[in-house]
Short mmCIF file of C-alpha atoms in Angstrom, two decimals:
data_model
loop_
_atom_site.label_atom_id
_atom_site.label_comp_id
_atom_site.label_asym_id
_atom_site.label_seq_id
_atom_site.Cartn_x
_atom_site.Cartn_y
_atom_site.Cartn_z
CA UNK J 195 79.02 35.96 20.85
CA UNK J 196 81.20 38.09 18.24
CA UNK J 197 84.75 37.69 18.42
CA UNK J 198 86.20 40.80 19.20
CA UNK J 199 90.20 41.38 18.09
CA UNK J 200 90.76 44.25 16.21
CA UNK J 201 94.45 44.21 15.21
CA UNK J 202 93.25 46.78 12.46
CA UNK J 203 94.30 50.23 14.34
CA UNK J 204 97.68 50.07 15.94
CA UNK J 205 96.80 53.31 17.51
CA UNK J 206 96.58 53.92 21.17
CA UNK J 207 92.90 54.01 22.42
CA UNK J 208 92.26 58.26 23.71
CA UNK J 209 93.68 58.50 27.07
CA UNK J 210 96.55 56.63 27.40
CA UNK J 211 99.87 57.04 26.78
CA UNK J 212 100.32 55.00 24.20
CA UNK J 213 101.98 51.54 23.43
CA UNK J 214 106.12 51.65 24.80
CA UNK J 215 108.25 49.13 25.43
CA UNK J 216 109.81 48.78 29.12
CA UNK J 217 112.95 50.46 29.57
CA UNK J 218 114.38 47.32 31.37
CA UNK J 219 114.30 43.94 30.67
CA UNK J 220 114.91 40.58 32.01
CA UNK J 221 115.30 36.87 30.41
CA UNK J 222 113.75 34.18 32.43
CA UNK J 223 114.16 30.77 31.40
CA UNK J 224 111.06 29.44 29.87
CA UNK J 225 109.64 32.54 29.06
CA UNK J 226 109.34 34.37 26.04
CA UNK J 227 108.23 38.09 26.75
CA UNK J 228 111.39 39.98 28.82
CA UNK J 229 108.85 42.65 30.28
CA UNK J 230 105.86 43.24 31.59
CA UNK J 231 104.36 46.54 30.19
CA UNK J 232 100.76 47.54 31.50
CA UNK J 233 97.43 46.61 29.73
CA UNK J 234 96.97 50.21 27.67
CA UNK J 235 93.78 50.33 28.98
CA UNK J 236 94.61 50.99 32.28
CA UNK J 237 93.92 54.68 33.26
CA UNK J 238 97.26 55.51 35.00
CA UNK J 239 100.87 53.79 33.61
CA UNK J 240 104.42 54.02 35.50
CA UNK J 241 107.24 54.26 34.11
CA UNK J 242 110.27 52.94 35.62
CA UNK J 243 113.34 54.85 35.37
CA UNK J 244 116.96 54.28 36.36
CA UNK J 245 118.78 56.66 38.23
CA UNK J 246 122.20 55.28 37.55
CA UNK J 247 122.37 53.33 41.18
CA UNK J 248 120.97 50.10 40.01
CA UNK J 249 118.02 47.71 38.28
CA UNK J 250 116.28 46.67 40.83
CA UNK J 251 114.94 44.08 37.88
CA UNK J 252 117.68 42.17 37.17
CA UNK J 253 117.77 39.05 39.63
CA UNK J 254 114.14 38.93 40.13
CA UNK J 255 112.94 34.94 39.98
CA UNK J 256 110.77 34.15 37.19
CA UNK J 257 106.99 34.88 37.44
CA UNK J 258 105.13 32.15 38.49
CA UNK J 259 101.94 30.87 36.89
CA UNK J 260 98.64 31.95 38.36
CA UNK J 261 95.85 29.64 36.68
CA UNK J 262 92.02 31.05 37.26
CA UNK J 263 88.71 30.11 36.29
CA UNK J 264 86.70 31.57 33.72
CA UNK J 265 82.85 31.07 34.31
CA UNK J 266 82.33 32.85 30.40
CA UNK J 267 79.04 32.27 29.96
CA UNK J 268 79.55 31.66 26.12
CA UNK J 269 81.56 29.32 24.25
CA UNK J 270 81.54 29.06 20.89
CA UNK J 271 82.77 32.79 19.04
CA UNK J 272 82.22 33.99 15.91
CA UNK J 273 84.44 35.89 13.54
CA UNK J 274 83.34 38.47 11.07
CA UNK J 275 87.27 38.77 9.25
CA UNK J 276 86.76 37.91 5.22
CA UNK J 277 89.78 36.31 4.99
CA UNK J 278 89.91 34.04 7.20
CA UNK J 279 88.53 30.22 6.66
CA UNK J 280 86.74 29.84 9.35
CA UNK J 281 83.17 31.36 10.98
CA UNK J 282 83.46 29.96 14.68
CA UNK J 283 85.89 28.88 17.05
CA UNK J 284 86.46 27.55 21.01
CA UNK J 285 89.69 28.71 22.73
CA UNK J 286 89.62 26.57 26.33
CA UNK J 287 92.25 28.80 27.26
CA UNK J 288 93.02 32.49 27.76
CA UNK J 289 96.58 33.55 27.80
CA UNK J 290 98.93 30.86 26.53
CA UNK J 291 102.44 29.26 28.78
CA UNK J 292 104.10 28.23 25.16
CA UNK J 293 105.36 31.56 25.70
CA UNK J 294 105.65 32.83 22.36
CA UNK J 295 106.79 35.82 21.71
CA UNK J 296 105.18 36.45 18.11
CA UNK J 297 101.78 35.61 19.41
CA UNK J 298 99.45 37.46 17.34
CA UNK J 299 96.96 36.97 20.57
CA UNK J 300 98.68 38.87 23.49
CA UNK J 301 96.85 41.55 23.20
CA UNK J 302 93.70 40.36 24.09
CA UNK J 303 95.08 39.86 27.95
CA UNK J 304 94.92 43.61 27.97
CA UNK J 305 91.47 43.43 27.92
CA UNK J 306 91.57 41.92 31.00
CA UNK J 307 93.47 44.77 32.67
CA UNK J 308 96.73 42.18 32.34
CA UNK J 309 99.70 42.46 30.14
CA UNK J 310 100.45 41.50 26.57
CA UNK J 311 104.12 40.51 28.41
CA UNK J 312 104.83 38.13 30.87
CA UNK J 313 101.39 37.87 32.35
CA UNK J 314 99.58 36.46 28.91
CA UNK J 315 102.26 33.88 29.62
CA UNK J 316 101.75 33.36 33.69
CA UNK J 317 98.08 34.96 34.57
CA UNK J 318 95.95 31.96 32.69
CA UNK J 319 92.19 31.18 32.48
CA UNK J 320 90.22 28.10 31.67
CA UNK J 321 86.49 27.75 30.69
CA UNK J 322 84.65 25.78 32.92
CA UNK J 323 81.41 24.15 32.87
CA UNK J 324 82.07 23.16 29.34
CA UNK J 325 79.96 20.22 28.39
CA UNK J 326 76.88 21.97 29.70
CA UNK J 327 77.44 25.04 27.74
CA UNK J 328 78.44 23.42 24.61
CA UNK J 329 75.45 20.84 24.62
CA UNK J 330 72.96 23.98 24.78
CA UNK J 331 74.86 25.71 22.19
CA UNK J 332 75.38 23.05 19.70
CA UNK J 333 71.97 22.35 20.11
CA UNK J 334 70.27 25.47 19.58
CA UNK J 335 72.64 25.66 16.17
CA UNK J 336 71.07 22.04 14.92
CA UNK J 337 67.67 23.25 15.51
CA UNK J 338 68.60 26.12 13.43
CA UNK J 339 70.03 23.47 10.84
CA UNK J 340 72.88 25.45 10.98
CA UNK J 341 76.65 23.45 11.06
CA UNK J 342 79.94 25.00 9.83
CA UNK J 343 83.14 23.75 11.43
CA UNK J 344 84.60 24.98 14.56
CA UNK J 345 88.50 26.05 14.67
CA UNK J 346 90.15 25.24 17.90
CA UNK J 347 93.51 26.76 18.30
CA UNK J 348 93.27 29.95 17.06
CA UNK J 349 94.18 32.59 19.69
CA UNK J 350 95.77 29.97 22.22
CA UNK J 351 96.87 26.50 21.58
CA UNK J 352 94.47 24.34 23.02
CA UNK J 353 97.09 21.41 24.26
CA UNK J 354 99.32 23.81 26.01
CA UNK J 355 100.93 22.69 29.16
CA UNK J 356 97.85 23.29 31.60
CA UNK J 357 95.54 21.28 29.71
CA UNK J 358 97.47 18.03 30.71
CA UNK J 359 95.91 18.99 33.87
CA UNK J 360 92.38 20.59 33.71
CA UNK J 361 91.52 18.28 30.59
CA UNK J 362 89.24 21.59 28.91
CA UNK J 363 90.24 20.45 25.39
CA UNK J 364 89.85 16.76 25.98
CA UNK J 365 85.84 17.41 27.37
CA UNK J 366 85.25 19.98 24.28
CA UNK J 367 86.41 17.27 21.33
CA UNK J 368 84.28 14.77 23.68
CA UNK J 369 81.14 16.80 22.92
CA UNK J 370 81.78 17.87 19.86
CA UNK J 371 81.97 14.35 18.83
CA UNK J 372 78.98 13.33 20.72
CA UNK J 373 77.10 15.94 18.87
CA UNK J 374 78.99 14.67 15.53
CA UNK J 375 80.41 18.60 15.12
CA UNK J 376 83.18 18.72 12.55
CA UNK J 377 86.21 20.76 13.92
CA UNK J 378 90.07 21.92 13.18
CA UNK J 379 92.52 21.90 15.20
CA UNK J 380 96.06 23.88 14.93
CA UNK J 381 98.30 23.05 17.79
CA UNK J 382 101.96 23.53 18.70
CA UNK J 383 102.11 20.45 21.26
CA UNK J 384 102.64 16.85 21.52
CA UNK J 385 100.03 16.32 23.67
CA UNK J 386 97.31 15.91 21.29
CA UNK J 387 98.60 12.55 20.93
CA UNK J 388 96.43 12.10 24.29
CA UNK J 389 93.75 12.24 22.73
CA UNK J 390 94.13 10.14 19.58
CA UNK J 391 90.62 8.03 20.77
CA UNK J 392 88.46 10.83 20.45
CA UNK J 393 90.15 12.28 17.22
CA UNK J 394 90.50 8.96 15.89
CA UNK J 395 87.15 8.26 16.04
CA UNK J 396 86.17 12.31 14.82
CA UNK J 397 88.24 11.70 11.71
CA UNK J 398 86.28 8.45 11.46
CA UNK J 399 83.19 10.25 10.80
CA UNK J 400 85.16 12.94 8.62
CA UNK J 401 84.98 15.42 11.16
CA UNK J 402 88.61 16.48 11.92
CA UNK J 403 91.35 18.31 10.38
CA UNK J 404 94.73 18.86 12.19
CA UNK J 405 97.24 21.21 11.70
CA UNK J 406 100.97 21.22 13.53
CA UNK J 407 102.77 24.53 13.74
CA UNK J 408 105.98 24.27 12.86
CA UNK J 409 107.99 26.79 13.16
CA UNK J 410 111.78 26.12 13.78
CA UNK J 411 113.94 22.57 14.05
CA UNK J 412 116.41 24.34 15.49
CA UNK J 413 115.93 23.82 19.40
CA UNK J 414 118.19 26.74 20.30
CA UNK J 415 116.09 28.96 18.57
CA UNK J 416 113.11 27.48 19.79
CA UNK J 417 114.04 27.63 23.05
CA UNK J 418 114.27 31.37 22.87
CA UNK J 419 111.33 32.30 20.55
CA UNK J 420 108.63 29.85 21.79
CA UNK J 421 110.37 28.33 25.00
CA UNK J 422 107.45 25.95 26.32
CA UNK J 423 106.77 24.55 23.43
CA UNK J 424 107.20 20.94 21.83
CA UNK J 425 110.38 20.24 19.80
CA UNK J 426 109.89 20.81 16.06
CA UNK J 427 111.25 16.66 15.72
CA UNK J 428 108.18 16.19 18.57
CA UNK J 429 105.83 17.89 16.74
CA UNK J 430 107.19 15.86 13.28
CA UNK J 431 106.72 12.60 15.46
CA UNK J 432 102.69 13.56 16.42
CA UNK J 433 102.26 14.38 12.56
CA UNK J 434 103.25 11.03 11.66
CA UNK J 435 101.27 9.19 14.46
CA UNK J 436 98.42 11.29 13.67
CA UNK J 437 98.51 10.39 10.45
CA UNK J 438 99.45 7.03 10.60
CA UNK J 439 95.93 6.97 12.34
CA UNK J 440 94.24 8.05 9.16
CA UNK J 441 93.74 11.64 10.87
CA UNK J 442 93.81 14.24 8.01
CA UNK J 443 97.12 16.44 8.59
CA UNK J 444 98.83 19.70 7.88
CA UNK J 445 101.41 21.50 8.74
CA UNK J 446 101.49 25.65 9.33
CA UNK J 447 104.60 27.24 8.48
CA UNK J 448 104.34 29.85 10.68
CA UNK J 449 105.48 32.53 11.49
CA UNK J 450 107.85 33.63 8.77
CA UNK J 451 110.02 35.74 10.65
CA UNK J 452 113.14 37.32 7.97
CA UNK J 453 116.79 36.32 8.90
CA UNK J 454 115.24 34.40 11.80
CA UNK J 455 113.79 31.42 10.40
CA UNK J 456 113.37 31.99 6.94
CA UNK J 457 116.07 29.67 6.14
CA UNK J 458 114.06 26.66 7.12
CA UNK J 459 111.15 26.61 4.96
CA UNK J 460 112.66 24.46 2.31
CA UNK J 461 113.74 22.04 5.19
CA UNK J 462 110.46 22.19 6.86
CA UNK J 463 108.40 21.47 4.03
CA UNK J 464 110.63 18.82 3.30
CA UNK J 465 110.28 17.30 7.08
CA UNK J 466 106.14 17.69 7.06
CA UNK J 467 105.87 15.64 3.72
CA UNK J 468 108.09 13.15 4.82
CA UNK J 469 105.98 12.73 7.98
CA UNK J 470 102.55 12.33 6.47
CA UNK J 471 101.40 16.36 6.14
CA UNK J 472 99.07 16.57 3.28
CA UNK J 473 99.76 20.14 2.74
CA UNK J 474 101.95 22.72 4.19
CA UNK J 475 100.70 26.54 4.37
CA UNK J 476 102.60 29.40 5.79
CA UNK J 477 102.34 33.18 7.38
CA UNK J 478 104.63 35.61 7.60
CA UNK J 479 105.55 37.64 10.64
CA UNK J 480 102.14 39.57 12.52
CA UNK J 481 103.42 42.06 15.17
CA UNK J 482 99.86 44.14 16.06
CA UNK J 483 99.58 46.42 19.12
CA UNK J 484 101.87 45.16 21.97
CA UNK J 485 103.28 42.47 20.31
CA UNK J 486 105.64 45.32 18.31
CA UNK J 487 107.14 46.79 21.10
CA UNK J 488 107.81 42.87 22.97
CA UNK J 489 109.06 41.88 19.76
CA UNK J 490 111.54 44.48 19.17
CA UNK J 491 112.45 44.39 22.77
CA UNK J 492 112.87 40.31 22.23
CA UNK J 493 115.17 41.18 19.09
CA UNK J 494 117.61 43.44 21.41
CA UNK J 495 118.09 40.90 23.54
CA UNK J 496 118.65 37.50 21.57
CA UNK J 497 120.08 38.75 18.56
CA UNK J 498 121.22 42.15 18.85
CA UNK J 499 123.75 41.96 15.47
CA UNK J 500 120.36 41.38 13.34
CA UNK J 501 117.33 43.10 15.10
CA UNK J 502 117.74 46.11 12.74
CA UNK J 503 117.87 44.00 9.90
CA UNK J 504 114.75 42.22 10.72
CA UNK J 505 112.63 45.32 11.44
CA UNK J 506 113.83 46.40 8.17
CA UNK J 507 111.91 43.63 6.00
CA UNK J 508 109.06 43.37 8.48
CA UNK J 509 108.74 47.25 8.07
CA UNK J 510 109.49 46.93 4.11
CA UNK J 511 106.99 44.37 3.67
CA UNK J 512 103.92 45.80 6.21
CA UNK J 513 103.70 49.12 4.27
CA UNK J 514 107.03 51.04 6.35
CA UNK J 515 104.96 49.71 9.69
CA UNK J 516 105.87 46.95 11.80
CA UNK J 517 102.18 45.59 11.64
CA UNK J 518 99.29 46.32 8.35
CA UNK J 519 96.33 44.69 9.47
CA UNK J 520 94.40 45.16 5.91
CA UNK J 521 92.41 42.06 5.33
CA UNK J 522 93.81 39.84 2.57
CA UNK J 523 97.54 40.62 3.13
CA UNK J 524 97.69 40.36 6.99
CA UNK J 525 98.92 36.81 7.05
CA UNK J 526 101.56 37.20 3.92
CA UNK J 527 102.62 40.37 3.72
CA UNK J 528 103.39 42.58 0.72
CA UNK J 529 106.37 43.44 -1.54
CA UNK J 530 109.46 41.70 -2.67
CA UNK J 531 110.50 39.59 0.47
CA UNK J 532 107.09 38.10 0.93
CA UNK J 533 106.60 37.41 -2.41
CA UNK J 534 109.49 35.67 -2.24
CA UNK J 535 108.85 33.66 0.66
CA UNK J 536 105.37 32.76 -0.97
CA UNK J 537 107.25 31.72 -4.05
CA UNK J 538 109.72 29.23 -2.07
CA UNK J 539 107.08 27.61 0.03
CA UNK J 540 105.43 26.79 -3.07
CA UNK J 541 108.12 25.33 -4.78
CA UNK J 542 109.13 23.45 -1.29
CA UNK J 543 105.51 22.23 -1.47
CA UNK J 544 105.63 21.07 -5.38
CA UNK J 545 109.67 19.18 -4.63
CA UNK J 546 107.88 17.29 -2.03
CA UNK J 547 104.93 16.15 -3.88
CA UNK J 548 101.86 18.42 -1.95
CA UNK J 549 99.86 21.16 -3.21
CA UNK J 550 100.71 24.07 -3.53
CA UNK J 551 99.29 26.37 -0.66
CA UNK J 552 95.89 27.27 -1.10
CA UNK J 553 94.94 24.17 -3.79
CA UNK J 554 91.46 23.00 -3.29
CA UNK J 555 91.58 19.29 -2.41
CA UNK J 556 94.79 19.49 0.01
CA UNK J 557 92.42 18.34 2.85
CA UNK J 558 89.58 16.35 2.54
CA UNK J 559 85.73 18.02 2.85
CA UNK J 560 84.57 17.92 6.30
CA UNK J 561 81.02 16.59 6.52
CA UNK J 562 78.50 19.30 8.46
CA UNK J 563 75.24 16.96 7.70
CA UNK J 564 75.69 15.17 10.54
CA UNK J 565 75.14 17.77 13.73
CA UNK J 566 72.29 16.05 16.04
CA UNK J 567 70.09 18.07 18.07
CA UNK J 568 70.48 16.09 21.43
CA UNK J 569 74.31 14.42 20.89
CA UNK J 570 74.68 10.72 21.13
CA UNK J 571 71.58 8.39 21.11
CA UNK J 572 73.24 5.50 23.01
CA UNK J 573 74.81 3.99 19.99
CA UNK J 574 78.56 6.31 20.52
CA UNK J 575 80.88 4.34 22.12
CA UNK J 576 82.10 4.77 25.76
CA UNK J 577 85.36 7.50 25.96
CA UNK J 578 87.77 7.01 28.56
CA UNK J 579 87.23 10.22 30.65
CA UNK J 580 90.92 10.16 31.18
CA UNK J 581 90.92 11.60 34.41
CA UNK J 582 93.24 9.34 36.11
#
């Protein structure tokens, strides 16, 4: 199955109304968006107005979650973008509780009639029947002698907070290692360290490459950009343990987001090499489709005294727009600021002794010789199901 996000047009599909922020807003604790704006695919949108008596918004408990199965059919996606590193992927998840409100993937929940908002963070799927599904599919690719690696992580994180419960992640690595599948994993969470059997044992057979997000040390600020997220010093702890367990590691700068966290690279590149990252790459600010409007709205309400300045390099360094999609720039931007920002992450990188970004060699070749056309042959060890 094609992978389908197109964050190339930022222009409203014919027949709606278009893409516009909520006129009121709310912070809840442990949430990132602060409204809830309709899927713009929806046929009919309301628009709430205030008369001057009262928000009938403000006070209104948090949302709660709603998790649902989805019985997709498919598992493994491809993508057709040029410049991006990888040809397949598995996201366990749709929508994602970290809450972040840069997420380059909220809009996809308004293909599902849901909203980019609050909902991508509360109305959450999982993919069931996942070791069936994957066996077929992994085995009709090493029939075909076909094997590139698989990115997990990509739209959603796959160890965010529901997965500690419904285990999706945990049963994929499980087959993909029974099947000897080499995979990559970028994650914002501290629960990967669950798992360090199965990756252990993937990186073992030079099958695994992790990345951490990191995107802030500051936990006030993370609290209000990505609130359900790990600490950056937990996510600097699972690097080294990782690591220390002879797992190949990285760490993604990302996003870049001017006079927000831009004044942390040097100190983050500085933390990941000190923590066993063997490379550190970065990418600057995406805002496509909804994620604009939420963003802006986010800016208003945490940091009022800058949000104009911050539009004002995104904008400068996206073309005048707050998002360019063109392929090749996307994830760095253009102009003066992000070629600045390039410049310092590289120099971070060469003070602490790693690569500079991009340098062939920063992570060891993952082997794809080794895909099997009917998984283990009774010589894999046992896995603790970890269902307990």
């Amino acid at each position: 199955m094609a992978e389908h996000f197109n964050d190339r047009d930022n222009s409203p599909p014919s027949g709606t109304s278009g893409i516009e922020p909520a006129p009121s807003a709310q912070v809840f604790k442990g949430r990132g968006a602060v409204s809830n704006a309709a899927s713009r695919y929806l046929d009919t949108h309301s628009v709430r107005v205030d008369d001057g008596w009262s928000n009938p918004d403000i006070g209104k408990p948090a949302p709660a979650r709603q998790v649902l199965a989805d019985r997709t059919r498919t598992l493994i996606t491809r993508n057709r973008s040029p410049d991006i590193s990888f040809g397949q992927s598995i996201n366990p998840y749709k929508g994602c509780e970290h809450g972040c409100i840069y997420c380059f993937a909220r809009p996809t929940h308004t293909y599902l009639d849901l909203s980019a908002g609050l909902d991508f963070e509360t109305r959450l799927f999982y993919k069931t029947d996942v070791e069936r599904l994957l066996a077929a599919e992994l085995t009709k690719q090493a029939r075909k002698g076909r094997c590139e690696v698989l990115a997990m992580g990509t739209n959603t994180d796959p160890y965010q907070p529901i997965e500690a419960e419904h285990k999706v992640t945990r049963r994929v690595l499980s087959k993909l290692l029974e099947y000897r599948q080499p995979v990559s994993i970028v994650t914002k969470s501290a629960l990967i360290l669950r798992d360090l059997d199965v990756l252990t044992e993937l990186a073992r057979h030079q099958l695994l490459h992790v990345y951490l997000s990191v995107t802030t040390l500051d936990n006030r600020l993370k609290a209000k950009l990505e609130p359900r997220t790990a600490s950056g010093a937990a996510r600097l702890r699972a690097l080294a343990t990782l690591s220390d367990a002879g797992i190949p590691c990285g760490v993604m700068a990302a996003p870049i987001i001017p006079a927000i966290n831009d004044d942390e690279i040097e100190s983050i590149v500085a933390a990941a090499a000190d923590h066993g990252a063997r490379c550190v790459r970065h990418i600057f600010l995406r805002l496509p489709q909804e994620v604009a409007p939420l963003f802006e709205q986010w800016l208003a309400e945490h940091y009022p005294d800058r949000a104009g300045k911050v539009m004002n390099i995104v904008r400068a360094s996206r073309g005048g727009k707050a998002y360019d999609a063109a392929w090749g720039t996307r994830m760095r931007g253009t102009g003066a600021f992000a070629d600045l920002i390039a410049d310092r992450v590289a120099a971070a990188c060469r003070r602490a002794g790693l690569p500079k970004p991009g340098q062939e060699g920063a992570m060891p070749l993952l082997r794809t010789d080794l895909l099997r056309v009917n998984g283990a042959q009774g010589e894999l060890f046992d896995l603790p199901s970890r269902d307990a």
